[in-house]
Structure formats: structure tokens, C-alpha cells
XYZ file of C-alpha atoms in Angstrom:
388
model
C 0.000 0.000 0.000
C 1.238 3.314 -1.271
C 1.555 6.431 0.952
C -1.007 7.374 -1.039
C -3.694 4.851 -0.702
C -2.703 5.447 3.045
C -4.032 8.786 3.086
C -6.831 8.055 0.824
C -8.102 5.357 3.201
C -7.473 7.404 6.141
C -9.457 10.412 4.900
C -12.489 8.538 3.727
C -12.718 6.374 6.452
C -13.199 9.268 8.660
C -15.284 11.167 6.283
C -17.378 8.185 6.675
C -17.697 9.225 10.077
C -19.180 12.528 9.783
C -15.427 14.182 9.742
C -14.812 17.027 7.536
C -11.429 17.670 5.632
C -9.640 20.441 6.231
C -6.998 21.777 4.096
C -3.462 21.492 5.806
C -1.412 24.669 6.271
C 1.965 25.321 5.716
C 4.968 24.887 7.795
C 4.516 28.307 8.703
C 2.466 28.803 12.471
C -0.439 30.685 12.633
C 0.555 34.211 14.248
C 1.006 34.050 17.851
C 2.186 31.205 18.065
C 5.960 30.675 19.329
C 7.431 27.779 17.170
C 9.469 28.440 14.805
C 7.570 25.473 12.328
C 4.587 24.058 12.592
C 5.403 20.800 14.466
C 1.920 18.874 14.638
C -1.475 19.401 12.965
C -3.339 20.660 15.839
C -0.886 23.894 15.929
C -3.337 25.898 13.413
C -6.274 24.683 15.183
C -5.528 26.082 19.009
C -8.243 28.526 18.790
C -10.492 25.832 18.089
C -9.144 23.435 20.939
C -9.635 26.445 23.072
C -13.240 26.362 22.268
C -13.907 29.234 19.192
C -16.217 27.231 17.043
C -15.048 25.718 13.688
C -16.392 26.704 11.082
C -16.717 23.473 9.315
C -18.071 21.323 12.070
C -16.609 19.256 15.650
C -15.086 16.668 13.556
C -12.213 16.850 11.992
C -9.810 15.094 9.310
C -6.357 16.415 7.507
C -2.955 15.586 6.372
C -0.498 18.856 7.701
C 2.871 18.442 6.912
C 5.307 19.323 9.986
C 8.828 20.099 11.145
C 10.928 19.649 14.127
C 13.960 20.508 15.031
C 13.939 18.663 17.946
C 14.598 15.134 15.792
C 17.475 16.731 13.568
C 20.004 14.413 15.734
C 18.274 12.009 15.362
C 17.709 12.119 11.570
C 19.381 8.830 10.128
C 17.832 5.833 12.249
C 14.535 3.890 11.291
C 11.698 6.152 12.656
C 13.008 10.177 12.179
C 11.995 12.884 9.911
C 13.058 16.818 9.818
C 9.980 17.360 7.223
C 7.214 14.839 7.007
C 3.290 14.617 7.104
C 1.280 14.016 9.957
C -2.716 12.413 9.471
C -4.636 14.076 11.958
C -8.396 13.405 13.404
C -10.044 15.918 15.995
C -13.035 15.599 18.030
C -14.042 19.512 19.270
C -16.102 18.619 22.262
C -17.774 15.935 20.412
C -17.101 12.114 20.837
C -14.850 10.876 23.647
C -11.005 9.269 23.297
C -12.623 5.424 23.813
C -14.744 6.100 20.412
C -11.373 7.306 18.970
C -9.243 4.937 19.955
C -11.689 1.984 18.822
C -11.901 3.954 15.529
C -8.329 4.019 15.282
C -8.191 0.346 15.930
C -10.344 -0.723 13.478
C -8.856 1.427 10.659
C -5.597 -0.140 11.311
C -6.759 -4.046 11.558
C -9.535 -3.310 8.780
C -9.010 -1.130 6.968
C -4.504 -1.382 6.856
C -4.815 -4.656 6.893
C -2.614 -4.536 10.224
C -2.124 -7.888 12.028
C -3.769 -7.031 15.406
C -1.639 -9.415 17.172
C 1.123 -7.261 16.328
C -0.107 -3.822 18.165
C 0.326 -2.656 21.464
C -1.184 0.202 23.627
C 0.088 2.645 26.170
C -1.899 4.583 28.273
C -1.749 7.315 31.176
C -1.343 5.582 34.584
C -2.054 9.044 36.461
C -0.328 11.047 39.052
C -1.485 13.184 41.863
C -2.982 15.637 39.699
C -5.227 13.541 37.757
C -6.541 9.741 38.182
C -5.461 7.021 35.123
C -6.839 7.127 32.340
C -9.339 3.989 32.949
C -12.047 4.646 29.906
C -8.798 4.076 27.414
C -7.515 0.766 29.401
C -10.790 -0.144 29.257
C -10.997 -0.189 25.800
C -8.288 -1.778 25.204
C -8.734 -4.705 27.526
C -12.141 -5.111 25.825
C -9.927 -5.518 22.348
C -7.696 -7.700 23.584
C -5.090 -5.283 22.886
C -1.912 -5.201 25.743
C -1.207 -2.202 27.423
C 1.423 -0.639 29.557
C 0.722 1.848 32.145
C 3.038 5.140 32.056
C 2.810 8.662 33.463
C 5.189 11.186 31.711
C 4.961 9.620 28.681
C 1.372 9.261 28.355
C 0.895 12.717 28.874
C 0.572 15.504 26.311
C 1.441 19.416 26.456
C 2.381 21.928 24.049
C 4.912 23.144 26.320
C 4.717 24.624 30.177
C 1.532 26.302 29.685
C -1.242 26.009 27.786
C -3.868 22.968 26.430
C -2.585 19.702 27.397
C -4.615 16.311 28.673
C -3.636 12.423 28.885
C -2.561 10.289 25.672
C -2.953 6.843 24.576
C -0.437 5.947 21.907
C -0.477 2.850 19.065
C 2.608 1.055 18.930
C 3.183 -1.651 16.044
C 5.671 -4.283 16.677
C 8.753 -4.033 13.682
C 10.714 -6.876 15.048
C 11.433 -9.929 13.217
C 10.220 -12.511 15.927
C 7.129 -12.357 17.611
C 5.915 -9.085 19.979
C 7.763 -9.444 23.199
C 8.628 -6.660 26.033
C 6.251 -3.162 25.910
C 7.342 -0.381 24.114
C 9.182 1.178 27.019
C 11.137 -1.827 27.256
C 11.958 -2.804 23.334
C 12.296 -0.401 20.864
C 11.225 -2.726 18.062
C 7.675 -1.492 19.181
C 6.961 1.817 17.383
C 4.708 4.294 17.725
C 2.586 5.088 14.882
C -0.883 6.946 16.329
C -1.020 9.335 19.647
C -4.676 10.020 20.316
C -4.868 12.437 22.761
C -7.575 13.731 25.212
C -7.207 17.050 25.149
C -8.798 18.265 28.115
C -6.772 20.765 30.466
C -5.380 23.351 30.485
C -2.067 24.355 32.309
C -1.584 27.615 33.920
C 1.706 28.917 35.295
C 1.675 27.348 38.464
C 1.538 24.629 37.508
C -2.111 23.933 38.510
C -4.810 22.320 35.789
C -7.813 24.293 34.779
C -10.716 22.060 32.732
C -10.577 23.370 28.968
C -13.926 25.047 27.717
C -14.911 21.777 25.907
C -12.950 18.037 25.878
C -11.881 17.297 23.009
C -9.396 14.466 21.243
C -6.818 14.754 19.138
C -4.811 12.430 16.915
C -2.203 12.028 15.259
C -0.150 9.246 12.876
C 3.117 9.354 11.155
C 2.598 8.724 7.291
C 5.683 7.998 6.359
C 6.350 5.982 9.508
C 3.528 4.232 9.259
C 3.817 3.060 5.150
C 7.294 1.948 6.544
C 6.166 -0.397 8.399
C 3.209 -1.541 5.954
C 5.483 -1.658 3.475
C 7.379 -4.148 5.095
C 9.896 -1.553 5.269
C 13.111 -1.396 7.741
C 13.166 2.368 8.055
C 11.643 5.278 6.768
C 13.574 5.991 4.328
C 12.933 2.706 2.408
C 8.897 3.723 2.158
C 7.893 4.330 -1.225
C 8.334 8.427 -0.878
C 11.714 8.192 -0.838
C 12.040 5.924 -4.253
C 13.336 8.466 -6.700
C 15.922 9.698 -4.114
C 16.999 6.142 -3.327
C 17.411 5.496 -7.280
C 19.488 8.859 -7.876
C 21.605 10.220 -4.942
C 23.422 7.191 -4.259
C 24.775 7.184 -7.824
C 25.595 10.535 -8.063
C 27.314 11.325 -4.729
C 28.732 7.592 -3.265
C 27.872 7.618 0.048
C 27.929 5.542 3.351
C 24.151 4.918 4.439
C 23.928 7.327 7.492
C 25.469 10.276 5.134
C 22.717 9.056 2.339
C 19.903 9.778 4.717
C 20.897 12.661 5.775
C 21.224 13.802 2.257
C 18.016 12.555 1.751
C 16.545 13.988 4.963
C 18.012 17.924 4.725
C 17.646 18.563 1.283
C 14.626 17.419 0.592
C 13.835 18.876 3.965
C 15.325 22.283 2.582
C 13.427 22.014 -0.374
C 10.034 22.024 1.257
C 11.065 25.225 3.734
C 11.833 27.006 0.670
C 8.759 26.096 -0.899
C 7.165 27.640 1.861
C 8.398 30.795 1.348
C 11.520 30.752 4.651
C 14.890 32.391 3.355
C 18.319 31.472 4.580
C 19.049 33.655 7.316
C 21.412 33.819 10.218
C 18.311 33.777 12.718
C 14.809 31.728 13.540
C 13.413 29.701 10.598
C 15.774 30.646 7.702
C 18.747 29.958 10.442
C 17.168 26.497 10.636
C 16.674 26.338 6.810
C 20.523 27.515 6.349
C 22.070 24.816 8.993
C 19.838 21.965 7.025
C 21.772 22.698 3.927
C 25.287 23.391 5.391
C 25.168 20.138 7.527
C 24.818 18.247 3.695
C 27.270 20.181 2.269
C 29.538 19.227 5.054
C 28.836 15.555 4.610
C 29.159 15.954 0.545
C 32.957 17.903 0.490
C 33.761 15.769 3.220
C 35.754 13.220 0.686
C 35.031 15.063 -2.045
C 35.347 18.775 -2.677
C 34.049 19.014 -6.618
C 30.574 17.447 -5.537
C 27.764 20.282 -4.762
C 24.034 21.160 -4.930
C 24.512 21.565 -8.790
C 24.594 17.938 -9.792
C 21.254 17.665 -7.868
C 18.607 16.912 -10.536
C 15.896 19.062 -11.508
C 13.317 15.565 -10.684
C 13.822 15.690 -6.895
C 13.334 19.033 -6.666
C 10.154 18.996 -8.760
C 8.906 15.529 -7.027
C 9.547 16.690 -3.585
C 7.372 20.255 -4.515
C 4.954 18.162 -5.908
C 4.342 15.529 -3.194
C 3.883 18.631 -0.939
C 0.914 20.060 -2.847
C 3.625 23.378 -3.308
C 2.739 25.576 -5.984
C 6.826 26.874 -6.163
C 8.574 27.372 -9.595
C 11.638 24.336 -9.307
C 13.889 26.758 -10.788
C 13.308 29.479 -8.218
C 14.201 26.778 -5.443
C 17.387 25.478 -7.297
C 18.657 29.054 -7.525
C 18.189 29.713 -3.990
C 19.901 26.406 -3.218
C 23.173 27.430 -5.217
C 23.053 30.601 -3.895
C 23.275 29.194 -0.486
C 26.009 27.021 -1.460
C 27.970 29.681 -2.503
C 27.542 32.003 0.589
C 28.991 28.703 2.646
C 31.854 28.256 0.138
C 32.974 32.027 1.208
C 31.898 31.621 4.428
C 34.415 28.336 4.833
C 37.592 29.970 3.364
C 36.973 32.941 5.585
C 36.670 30.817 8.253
C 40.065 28.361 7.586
C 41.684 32.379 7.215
C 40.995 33.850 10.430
C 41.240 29.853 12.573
C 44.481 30.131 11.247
C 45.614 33.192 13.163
C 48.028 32.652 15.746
C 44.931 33.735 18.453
C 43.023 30.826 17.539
C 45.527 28.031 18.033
C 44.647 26.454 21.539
C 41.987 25.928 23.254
C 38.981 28.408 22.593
C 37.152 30.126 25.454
C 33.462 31.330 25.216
C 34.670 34.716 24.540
C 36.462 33.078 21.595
C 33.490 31.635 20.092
C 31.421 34.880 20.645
C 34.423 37.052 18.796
C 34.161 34.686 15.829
C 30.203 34.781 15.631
C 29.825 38.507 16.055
C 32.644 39.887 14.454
C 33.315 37.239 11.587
C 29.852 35.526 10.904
C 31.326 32.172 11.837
C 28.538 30.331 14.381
C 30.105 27.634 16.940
C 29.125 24.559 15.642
C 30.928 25.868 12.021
C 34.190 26.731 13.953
C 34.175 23.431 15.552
C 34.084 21.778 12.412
C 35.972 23.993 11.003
C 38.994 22.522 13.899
C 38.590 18.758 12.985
C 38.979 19.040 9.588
């Protein structure tokens, strides 16, 4: 199954169920809001959680696509993403988490074709604010589902204020014997669908406040998900990934961490600049420039001819395309040179001024700062900059 029959399925089994779709945003926030990127699908819909009614209904159903720059270490094993699309249900003060969760269930076994033997369930155990979260075990006892009990990772917030509630998450077994452990315990189990009941609010105290209305939301990995439904051993293997995995490796030989990060960052890159973010030394187009100069570092690493040139005009175009971006290829190509070049000057000023006589032992913190505000050269660039 394709990523997208995925999403096809998804969306029309919940428009089956009275949901209706709304269009996903960009990777931009809405205003007000203090992340840099959107990270999850329920960002543009706060107001809404908070209880403003939607115009289209109290039942919900997109595809957003999202970025984090919390995973960017972590881009290069099985289950991380900088850029990728999150499927996303919401309930505004309408059904409760139990109707969710079965919902959720039953799209996966019937409608994915998922083995239910191989899923497993986590839910909030509770703390001494609030009591476990007993309609969700209860639901999946009744589905013969297993479940593990947690506290801190069963519970959801969008930081130290602000809407927040217990989660029950879907974990599907990727091992190659049969489901042992819990997720906690075995990382073969991976999470694929958080449904969260949404139904607090934090306040700077610390204390919880009961939002306007409860609601629920969801949401599921696409890529991680057709990973594992294609059979797949990592994300990168899914079916999205196909024409990078046919060209990239040919045109720039690389070890397989180095090829995902390729993979990861620039097409990554390529959907922030469809969006509109410019490299900058600051916020989003700071986050935009480090994406690119991270796979230029890994590219000149053994070989100083290769560079964003030799990428072909087909990745660029597919990844635009697969994000619904309505972006001229040719614009983003020229942008992505341009930033190539800026690091190319940026480097040799950099080897220049390391080289000075100042700069030969150990560097202080007043080092680093001299070098960043008088020379443009940020720390993790002079670091590199003294292994090489």
C-alpha cells in the first residue's frame, strides 16, 4: 500500500464518520504562536481546541505536513523525519477518546490490513494531579489489545503552559520474531498513532484548569507508518523516498547514514523554501541555512568538486509536488546554489581567520562569541571547522 492509498483510506474512512477535511497549512504557524515550524497538525487549530467554534463542524480530518527541530540528531535511524506529514483526526467537544481509539483500531486491523496481534497500547497511569486514564484501558482490555501503564509519557502538552490532557499511543511491533517486552522496554515497538484527550489546560503554576470543551486529538506518522506496511526497515525505504533512493546514491557515493541525511536535509530544505523561509542567520531561515550546510559538510567531506549543482531538476520537482507546493523548481534550485555559494565564502573565511596565531589552543566562550559577532562564523561551524 502506497503512501497514497494510506491517506486516501485514512481520509475517507473518517469522512465516513461525519469528519470534515480540512486543508493542511503550511509549515509556517499561525501568528502568535511561538514555534518556529509548525510541528503537529493541531498547531493551526488552538483557537479551536480552546473552544472558538469551527467553522466546518466538531469533527475533523487532515494531512499537515510538519517540522521539528527537535529530531534533527536524530535524523538517520529507522523512525526520524526533519519534514514529514502528519494524518490528523479531531473531536471539538464531540465524541470521547474510547470512540477514537476503537476507531483508530479498526482502521488499522480493517481497513490497513494490520495484524492485530502485532499492536500494542500505552496509556496514562495518572499522578497526583489527575486519576489514570481507565475509559482508554478499558478499551483496550475489551480488544484484547496489551497495554502498559506510564505517566510522563502518556501525557501531552504543548509546552509549560497552555492545552494539554492524557494520551494513549499505538505502537506496532517491527521486530522480526514475535511481539515481546512493551514499548518502554523494546524499541522494536513503534509508535505510529497518539490520540490524545485534550482536556486541560495548564496555567503557570503549575495547577490544571478544565478546557472550555474536551476534546481528542490524533495524530499518525505517514511515512512511519507506510514503513512499516510496506514491510519496510526504516523510513527511508517507504515508497516516498524511491526516486531519491534510485538517484543520490549514484551521483554522490555515500555511506548509508550520510545518504539519509542527504536525503533527509535537502529534501527537507526544499520544502522550507517552498514555503516561502529564506536562509538567514536567525529563527526559521537559520534552521533552513544549517539543514543545507550540515549536507554540504557531509558531501565535500571526501570530495570537494561534488555540490548542490549535480542535484537533478526531478527531486526538486517531485519533492514540490508531493507537498501540494505551488513553487517554480527553478526558483528553489537558484536559492539552493546561492546558499552554497555564501557557505563556500563563508568556509575559506573561516580556515583564514582559525588560522591566526589567536586561535591556536583551546577556545574560550569569549572566543566563540568574537568569531560569531565579528566574523559571521557560528560555533558549531568553527568546531568543524577545527577537525577538519
Amino acid at each position: 500500500m502506497n503512501t497514497e492509498k494510506i491517506v486516501r483510506t485514512f481520509v475517507e474512512y473518517f469522512q465516513e464518520r461525519d469528519h470534515r477535511r480540512i486543508t493542511g497549512s503550511t509549515l509556517l504557524p499561525p501568528p502568535g504562536d511561538s514555534v518556529l515550524f509548525t510541528t503537529s497538525g493541531m498547531h493551526p487549530l488552538t483557537p479551536y481546541l480552546e473552544g472558538r467554534p469551527h467553522p466546518l463542524g466538531r469533527r475533523l480530518v487532515n494531512v499537515q505536513r510538519c517540522l521539528r527541530t527537535t529530531d534533527l540528531e536524530e535524523v538517520g535511524d529507522a523512525t526520524h523525519l526533519t519534514v514529514f506529514e502528519m494524518l490528523g483526526t479531531w473531536s471539538l467537544g464531540d465524541y470521547e477518546g474510547s470512540l477514537s481509539l476503537d476507531w483508530g483500531y479498526r482502521l488499522l486491523t480493517d481497513g490497513l490490513g494490520v495484524d492485530p496481534g502485532l499492536l500494542h497500547a500505552t496509556v496514562y497511569g495518572g499522578d497526583d494531579q489527575t486519576g489514570p486514564d481507565t475509559a482508554s484501558l478499558q478499551l483496550w482490555q475489551d480488544l484484547g489489545v496489551p497495554v502498559e501503564l506510564t505517566v510522563e509519557d502518556n501525557w501531552w502538552s504543548n509546552g509549560p503552559v497552555g492545552p494539554c490532557g492524557p494520551d494513549s499511543e499505538i505502537f506496532l511491533w517491527s521486530g522480526d520474531t514475535p511481539p515481546q517486552s512493551t514499548p518502554t522496554r523494546d524499541d522494536r515497538w513503534v509508535e505510529v498513532w497518539n490520540h490524545v484527550m485534550m482536556r486541560h489546560r495548564r496555567l503557570e503554576d503549575g495547577s490544571l484548569v478544565p478546557l472550555p470543551q474536551r476534546n481528542v486529538d490524533t495524530g499518525l506518522g505517514l511515512e512511519r507508518l507506510a514503513s512499516l506496511l510496506q514491510g519496510q526497515s526504516s523510513v527511508f525505504e517507504c515508497d516516498v523516498f524511491d526516486p531519491w533512493r534510485r538517484i543520490v546514491p549514484a551521483l554522490w557515493p555515500l555511506d548509508e547514514p550520510s545518504l539519509r541525511l542527504v536525503y533527509d536535509h535537502l529534501r527537507s530544505a526544499i520544502v522550507v523554501l517552498g514555503d516561502g523561509v529564506r536562509p538567514a542567520n536567525t529563527g526559521r531561515g537559520y534552521v533552513l541555512r544549517r539543514l543545507l550546510r550540515r549536507v554540504l559538510t557531509v558531501l565535500w567531506r571526501d570530495d570537494p568538486s561534488r555540490g548542490l549543482g549535480d542535484l537533478p531538476d526531478e527531486l526538486v520537482s517531485h519533492t514540490l509536488d508531493h507537498f501540494r507546493q505551488k513553487v517554480d523548481p527553478s526558483d528553489v534550485r537558484r536559492l539552493l546554489l546561492e546558499e552554497e555559494c555564501r557557505f563556500s565564502r563563508l568556509l575559506e573565511r573561516g580556515r583564514q581567520v582559525l588560522a591566526r596565531s589567536r586561535f591556536q589552543g583551546p577556545l574560550k566562550d569569549e572566543d566563540f562569541q568574537y568569531l560569531h559577532d565579528t566574523h559571521g562564523l557560528p560555533r558549531d561551524l568553527v568546531t568543524s571547522l577545527r577537525q577538519e
